[in-house]
Amino acid sequence: MQTALTDSTEIAADFLNSGGVVAFPTETVYGLGAGICHPEAISKVFRAKGRPGDNPLIVHIYCLEQLADVAAEINSDARLLIERFFPGPLTLVLKKNPCVPDSVTAGLETVGVRCPANPVAQEFLSRCSCPVAAPSANLSGLPSATSWESVYEDLNGKIDCVLRGKPSTIGLESTIVECSGSVPILLRAGAITLEQLQAVLPEIRVNAVTDEREAPKSPGLKYPHYAPKASILFYNANETVAIGPSSAYIGLSDPPEGVSLFRICLNLEEFGRELFRFFRYCDAQCIKVIYCELPADTGLGRAIRDRLLRASGRH
Ligand code: AMP
Ligand code: MG
């Protein structure tokens, strides 16, 4: 299959509206979209990514009026979060509207909904004739794509079109909050931090699967994620480590001595934005080990820690 590259939201939306699969930019990471009214296109998203069928997709809308097409019930917690954080890097899990196909929600009674703030995403979604189901636009298990070039690298020949935009400004997937039960639950950390959520909903809980037999609340959390080919090791500033050849480092502190490649980030925002791009760059340079500094578990540090722990296979 030929994968078209375009800068035009109109051309990209034409592909989607005729049953195609289209990658598009958002502020978190690039998404791989299919109209929820095109079941064949939804299956193609799973095939192109190699994504397990029991890992549901997030549905993307461009305005609040579209919410009713996706969700059956919006409780008072969800309303508060929508007021404060939509549009933006927040996904809400809500009771689903029956017209959302089971293939999108992996048979769950709930649906993840997000309204991205990126203006190109907004324009593209507004031209699509139905809400757009979209996981991250990368091969399953690999680091998410934060630029159109990374999307193309993973999915050229497997999807219909890539809408080229700027690199994602956040670079980490959306925060996910379940709002379909009596207590809101943070399922995945992201750029909307736990502290920001607590300011709106003080009773919010953090999802912690302590019992192996307990089904994870968010099916995707059980799969390996974000992993570069290189191994991930953790590094504390000022620790002495014996660095082998082809090693790299990313973090806020100075790198360990002897790494062949490093990225010192000025702050957590830059760390989050650069992380997946750096992983992919390291793979292209045949780096064998990436030393990563683990930020503290607060603010944006929580999301970066989560991605690093998962990428290292320790989550
Ligand atoms: P991705 O789009 O690749 O960032 O993955 C989407 C994430 O959202 C996965 O971890 C899914 O498990 C999660 N997700 C999507 N829909 C739901 C839902 N209805 N309930 C819980 N988690 C969901
Ligand atoms: Mg993903």
Coordinates of C-alpha atoms and ligand atoms in Angstrom, one line a residue:
M1 CA 0.0 0.0 0.0
Q2 CA 1.1 3.5 -0.8
T3 CA 1.2 5.8 2.3
A4 CA 0.4 9.4 1.2
L5 CA 2.2 12.3 3.0
T6 CA 0.3 15.6 3.3
D7 CA 0.2 18.9 5.1
S8 CA -3.5 19.4 4.3
T9 CA -6.1 18.5 6.9
E10 CA -8.6 18.4 4.1
I11 CA -6.8 15.7 2.1
A12 CA -6.1 13.8 5.3
A13 CA -9.8 13.9 6.3
D14 CA -10.8 12.8 2.8
F15 CA -8.7 9.6 3.3
L16 CA -10.4 9.0 6.7
N17 CA -13.9 9.7 5.5
S18 CA -13.5 7.2 2.7
G19 CA -12.6 4.5 5.2
G20 CA -8.8 5.0 5.3
V21 CA -6.4 5.0 8.3
V22 CA -4.6 8.4 8.9
A23 CA -1.8 9.3 11.3
F24 CA -2.2 12.9 12.7
P25 CA -0.3 15.2 15.1
T26 CA -1.5 15.9 18.6
E27 CA 0.2 17.7 21.5
T28 CA 0.8 14.3 23.3
V29 CA 2.0 11.9 20.6
Y30 CA 1.0 11.3 17.0
G31 CA -2.3 9.3 16.7
L32 CA -3.3 6.6 14.2
G33 CA -6.9 7.4 13.4
A34 CA -9.9 5.5 11.9
G35 CA -13.5 6.8 11.9
I36 CA -15.6 4.9 14.4
C37 CA -18.2 4.5 11.7
H38 CA -15.7 2.6 9.5
P39 CA -15.3 -0.9 11.1
E40 CA -12.8 -2.1 8.4
A41 CA -10.6 0.9 9.1
I42 CA -10.7 0.1 12.9
S43 CA -9.4 -3.5 12.1
K44 CA -6.7 -2.0 9.9
V45 CA -5.4 0.2 12.8
F46 CA -5.0 -3.0 15.0
R47 CA -3.3 -4.8 12.1
A48 CA -0.9 -2.0 11.1
K49 CA 0.3 -1.5 14.7
G50 CA 0.3 -5.2 15.6
R51 CA -1.9 -4.2 18.5
P52 CA -3.7 -6.9 20.6
G53 CA -7.4 -6.8 20.0
D54 CA -8.2 -6.6 23.7
N55 CA -6.4 -3.2 24.1
P56 CA -9.1 -0.5 23.5
L57 CA -8.6 2.7 21.4
I58 CA -9.2 6.2 22.6
V59 CA -11.9 8.1 20.7
H60 CA -10.9 11.7 19.7
I61 CA -13.4 14.5 19.3
Y62 CA -12.9 18.2 18.4
C63 CA -15.7 19.8 20.4
L64 CA -17.9 19.1 23.4
E65 CA -21.1 18.7 21.3
Q66 CA -19.5 15.4 19.9
L67 CA -19.3 13.9 23.4
A68 CA -22.9 12.7 23.3
D69 CA -22.0 10.7 20.2
V70 CA -19.4 8.7 22.2
A71 CA -20.4 8.7 25.9
A72 CA -23.8 7.6 27.4
E73 CA -23.3 9.3 30.7
I74 CA -21.2 12.1 31.9
N75 CA -21.1 12.3 35.7
S76 CA -20.4 15.3 37.9
D77 CA -16.6 14.3 38.3
A78 CA -16.3 14.1 34.5
R79 CA -18.0 17.5 34.1
L80 CA -15.6 19.1 36.4
L81 CA -12.5 17.7 34.6
I82 CA -14.0 18.6 31.2
E83 CA -14.5 22.2 32.3
R84 CA -11.0 22.5 33.6
F85 CA -8.9 20.4 31.2
F86 CA -10.7 20.0 27.8
P87 CA -9.3 20.5 25.2
G88 CA -6.0 19.1 26.3
P89 CA -3.9 16.0 27.2
L90 CA -6.5 14.3 29.3
T91 CA -8.5 11.1 28.4
L92 CA -11.7 10.4 30.4
V93 CA -13.1 6.8 30.6
L94 CA -16.9 7.1 30.5
K95 CA -19.9 4.8 30.1
K96 CA -20.0 4.2 26.3
N97 CA -22.7 5.2 23.9
P98 CA -24.0 2.0 22.2
C99 CA -23.1 3.3 18.8
V100 CA -19.4 3.1 19.6
P101 CA -18.4 -0.3 18.1
D102 CA -17.1 -3.1 20.5
S103 CA -13.9 -3.3 18.4
V104 CA -13.0 0.2 19.5
T105 CA -13.6 -0.5 23.2
A106 CA -12.4 -4.1 23.2
G107 CA -15.8 -5.2 24.4
L108 CA -15.8 -2.9 27.5
E109 CA -18.9 -1.0 28.6
T110 CA -16.7 2.1 28.8
V111 CA -14.9 4.3 26.3
G112 CA -11.8 6.5 26.5
V113 CA -12.5 10.0 25.1
R114 CA -10.1 12.9 24.4
C115 CA -10.3 16.3 22.8
P116 CA -6.8 17.3 21.7
A117 CA -5.8 21.0 21.9
N118 CA -3.3 20.9 19.0
P119 CA -4.8 23.2 16.3
V120 CA -3.9 20.9 13.4
A121 CA -5.6 18.0 15.3
Q122 CA -8.6 20.1 15.9
E123 CA -8.9 21.2 12.3
F124 CA -8.4 17.6 11.0
L125 CA -11.0 16.1 13.5
S126 CA -13.5 18.9 12.6
R127 CA -13.3 17.7 9.0
C128 CA -13.9 14.1 9.8
S129 CA -17.5 12.9 9.5
C130 CA -17.5 10.9 12.8
P131 CA -15.4 10.7 16.0
V132 CA -11.9 9.2 15.4
A133 CA -10.6 6.2 17.3
A134 CA -6.8 6.5 17.5
P135 CA -4.1 4.8 19.5
S136 CA -0.5 6.1 19.3
A137 CA 0.9 5.9 15.8
N138 CA 3.7 3.5 16.4
L139 CA 4.3 -0.3 16.1
S140 CA 3.0 -1.9 19.3
G141 CA 5.6 -2.1 22.1
L142 CA 7.9 0.5 20.5
P143 CA 8.3 4.1 21.8
S144 CA 5.4 6.3 20.7
A145 CA 6.0 8.5 17.7
T146 CA 6.4 12.2 18.5
S147 CA 7.1 13.4 14.9
W148 CA 5.7 12.5 11.5
E149 CA 9.1 11.1 10.5
S150 CA 8.9 8.5 13.4
V151 CA 5.4 7.6 12.3
Y152 CA 6.6 7.1 8.7
E153 CA 9.5 5.0 9.9
D154 CA 7.1 2.5 11.7
L155 CA 4.1 2.5 9.4
N156 CA 5.1 3.4 5.9
G157 CA 3.2 1.0 3.5
K158 CA 0.8 -0.1 6.2
I159 CA -1.5 3.0 6.5
D160 CA -3.2 5.3 4.0
C161 CA -1.9 8.7 5.0
V162 CA 0.3 10.7 7.3
L163 CA -0.8 14.3 8.1
R164 CA 2.5 16.1 8.7
G165 CA 2.5 18.5 11.6
K166 CA 5.1 19.8 14.0
P167 CA 6.7 17.5 16.7
S168 CA 4.5 16.9 19.7
T169 CA 5.0 19.5 22.4
I170 CA 4.4 17.2 25.3
G171 CA 5.8 13.9 23.9
L172 CA 4.1 11.6 26.5
E173 CA 0.7 10.0 26.1
S174 CA -2.4 11.5 27.7
T175 CA -3.3 11.3 31.4
I176 CA -6.2 8.8 31.7
V177 CA -8.8 9.1 34.4
E178 CA -11.7 6.6 34.8
C179 CA -14.9 8.6 35.6
S180 CA -17.5 5.9 35.1
G181 CA -17.7 4.7 38.7
S182 CA -18.3 6.2 42.2
V183 CA -14.7 7.2 42.7
P184 CA -12.5 8.7 39.9
I185 CA -9.3 6.7 39.3
L186 CA -6.0 7.8 37.7
L187 CA -5.2 5.0 35.3
R188 CA -2.2 6.5 33.4
A189 CA 0.0 9.4 34.5
G190 CA 0.5 12.2 31.9
A191 CA 1.0 15.9 31.5
I192 CA -2.1 16.7 33.5
T193 CA -0.6 15.8 36.8
L194 CA -2.1 14.0 39.8
E195 CA -1.7 17.2 41.8
Q196 CA -3.7 19.1 39.2
L197 CA -6.4 16.5 39.3
Q198 CA -6.5 16.4 43.1
A199 CA -7.1 20.2 43.1
V200 CA -10.4 19.5 41.2
L201 CA -11.2 16.1 42.6
P202 CA -9.6 15.6 46.0
E203 CA -11.0 12.0 46.3
I204 CA -9.2 10.7 43.2
R205 CA -7.5 7.4 43.6
V206 CA -4.4 6.0 41.9
N207 CA -4.8 2.7 40.1
A208 CA -2.6 0.2 41.8
V209 CA -3.0 -3.5 40.8
T210 CA -1.8 -5.2 43.9
D211 CA -3.3 -8.6 43.2
E212 CA -2.2 -10.4 40.1
R213 CA -5.6 -12.0 39.7
E214 CA -7.3 -8.7 39.6
A215 CA -8.0 -7.6 36.0
P216 CA -6.2 -4.4 35.2
K217 CA -8.6 -1.5 34.9
S218 CA -7.0 -0.3 31.7
P219 CA -6.2 -3.4 29.5
G220 CA -3.3 -1.7 27.7
L221 CA -1.4 -1.4 31.0
K222 CA -0.6 -5.1 31.0
Y223 CA 1.4 -5.0 27.7
P224 CA 5.1 -4.1 27.3
H225 CA 5.4 -0.5 26.1
Y226 CA 7.7 2.2 24.9
A227 CA 10.7 0.0 24.7
P228 CA 13.7 0.8 22.5
K229 CA 15.9 -2.0 21.3
A230 CA 18.6 -0.8 23.7
S231 CA 18.4 -1.9 27.3
I232 CA 17.3 0.7 29.9
L233 CA 19.3 1.0 33.1
F234 CA 18.7 3.6 35.8
Y235 CA 21.4 6.0 36.9
N236 CA 21.7 8.2 40.0
A237 CA 23.7 11.4 39.6
N238 CA 27.3 11.1 41.0
E239 CA 27.1 7.3 41.1
T240 CA 30.1 5.6 39.6
V241 CA 29.2 3.0 37.0
A242 CA 31.4 1.0 34.6
I243 CA 30.2 2.2 31.2
G244 CA 30.5 -0.2 28.4
P245 CA 30.8 0.8 24.7
S246 CA 27.7 2.1 22.8
S247 CA 26.1 3.5 25.9
A248 CA 23.9 6.6 26.1
Y249 CA 22.3 8.8 28.8
I250 CA 19.2 11.0 29.3
G251 CA 18.3 12.9 32.4
L252 CA 18.4 16.3 34.2
S253 CA 21.8 15.8 35.8
D254 CA 25.2 15.5 34.2
P255 CA 25.8 12.2 32.4
P256 CA 28.0 9.4 33.8
E257 CA 31.5 9.5 32.4
G258 CA 32.2 7.6 29.3
V259 CA 28.8 7.5 27.5
S260 CA 29.1 8.0 23.8
L261 CA 25.8 9.9 23.5
F262 CA 23.9 12.0 26.0
R263 CA 20.9 14.4 26.4
I264 CA 20.8 16.7 29.4
C265 CA 17.3 18.1 29.8
L266 CA 16.8 21.6 31.4
N267 CA 13.5 20.6 33.1
L268 CA 10.9 17.8 33.2
E269 CA 8.9 19.3 30.3
E270 CA 12.0 18.9 28.1
F271 CA 12.7 15.4 29.5
G272 CA 9.1 14.3 28.6
R273 CA 9.2 15.9 25.1
E274 CA 12.6 14.4 24.2
L275 CA 12.3 11.0 25.8
F276 CA 10.8 8.9 23.0
R277 CA 12.7 10.8 20.3
F278 CA 16.0 10.1 22.1
F279 CA 15.1 6.4 22.5
R280 CA 14.5 6.2 18.7
Y281 CA 17.7 8.1 17.9
C282 CA 19.7 5.7 20.2
D283 CA 18.3 2.7 18.3
A284 CA 19.2 4.3 15.0
Q285 CA 22.8 4.8 16.3
C286 CA 22.9 1.1 17.5
I287 CA 23.3 2.1 21.2
K288 CA 23.2 -1.0 23.4
V289 CA 22.4 0.6 26.8
I290 CA 20.6 3.8 27.7
Y291 CA 21.2 5.1 31.3
C292 CA 18.2 7.1 32.4
E293 CA 17.8 9.3 35.5
L294 CA 14.5 8.5 37.2
P295 CA 12.8 11.7 38.3
A296 CA 10.9 12.0 41.6
D297 CA 7.4 10.7 41.7
T298 CA 5.6 14.1 41.7
G299 CA 4.2 16.4 39.0
L300 CA 5.3 15.5 35.5
G301 CA 8.0 13.3 37.0
R302 CA 5.3 10.7 37.7
A303 CA 4.5 10.2 34.0
I304 CA 8.2 10.1 33.0
R305 CA 9.0 7.6 35.7
D306 CA 6.0 5.4 34.6
R307 CA 7.3 5.4 30.9
L308 CA 10.9 4.7 32.0
L309 CA 9.8 1.8 34.3
R310 CA 7.6 0.3 31.6
A311 CA 10.3 0.7 28.9
S312 CA 12.7 -1.1 31.2
G313 CA 10.2 -3.9 31.6
R314 CA 9.9 -3.3 35.4
H315 CA 6.3 -2.3 35.6
Ligands
AMP1 P1 -2.6 4.4 23.4 O1 -3.7 5.1 22.6 O2 -1.7 3.6 22.6 O3 -2.0 5.4 24.3 O4 -3.3 3.4 24.4 C1 -4.6 3.8 24.9 C2 -4.6 3.4 26.4 O5 -5.9 3.8 26.8 C3 -4.4 1.9 26.6 O6 -3.6 1.8 27.8 C4 -5.9 1.5 26.9 O7 -5.9 0.4 27.8 C5 -6.5 2.7 27.6 N1 -8.0 2.7 27.4 C6 -8.6 3.0 26.3 N2 -10.0 2.9 26.4 C7 -10.1 2.5 27.7 C8 -11.2 2.1 28.5 N3 -12.5 2.1 28.1 N4 -11.0 1.7 29.8 C9 -9.8 1.7 30.3 N5 -8.7 2.0 29.6 C10 -8.8 2.4 28.3
MG2 MG 0.4 3.3 22.6

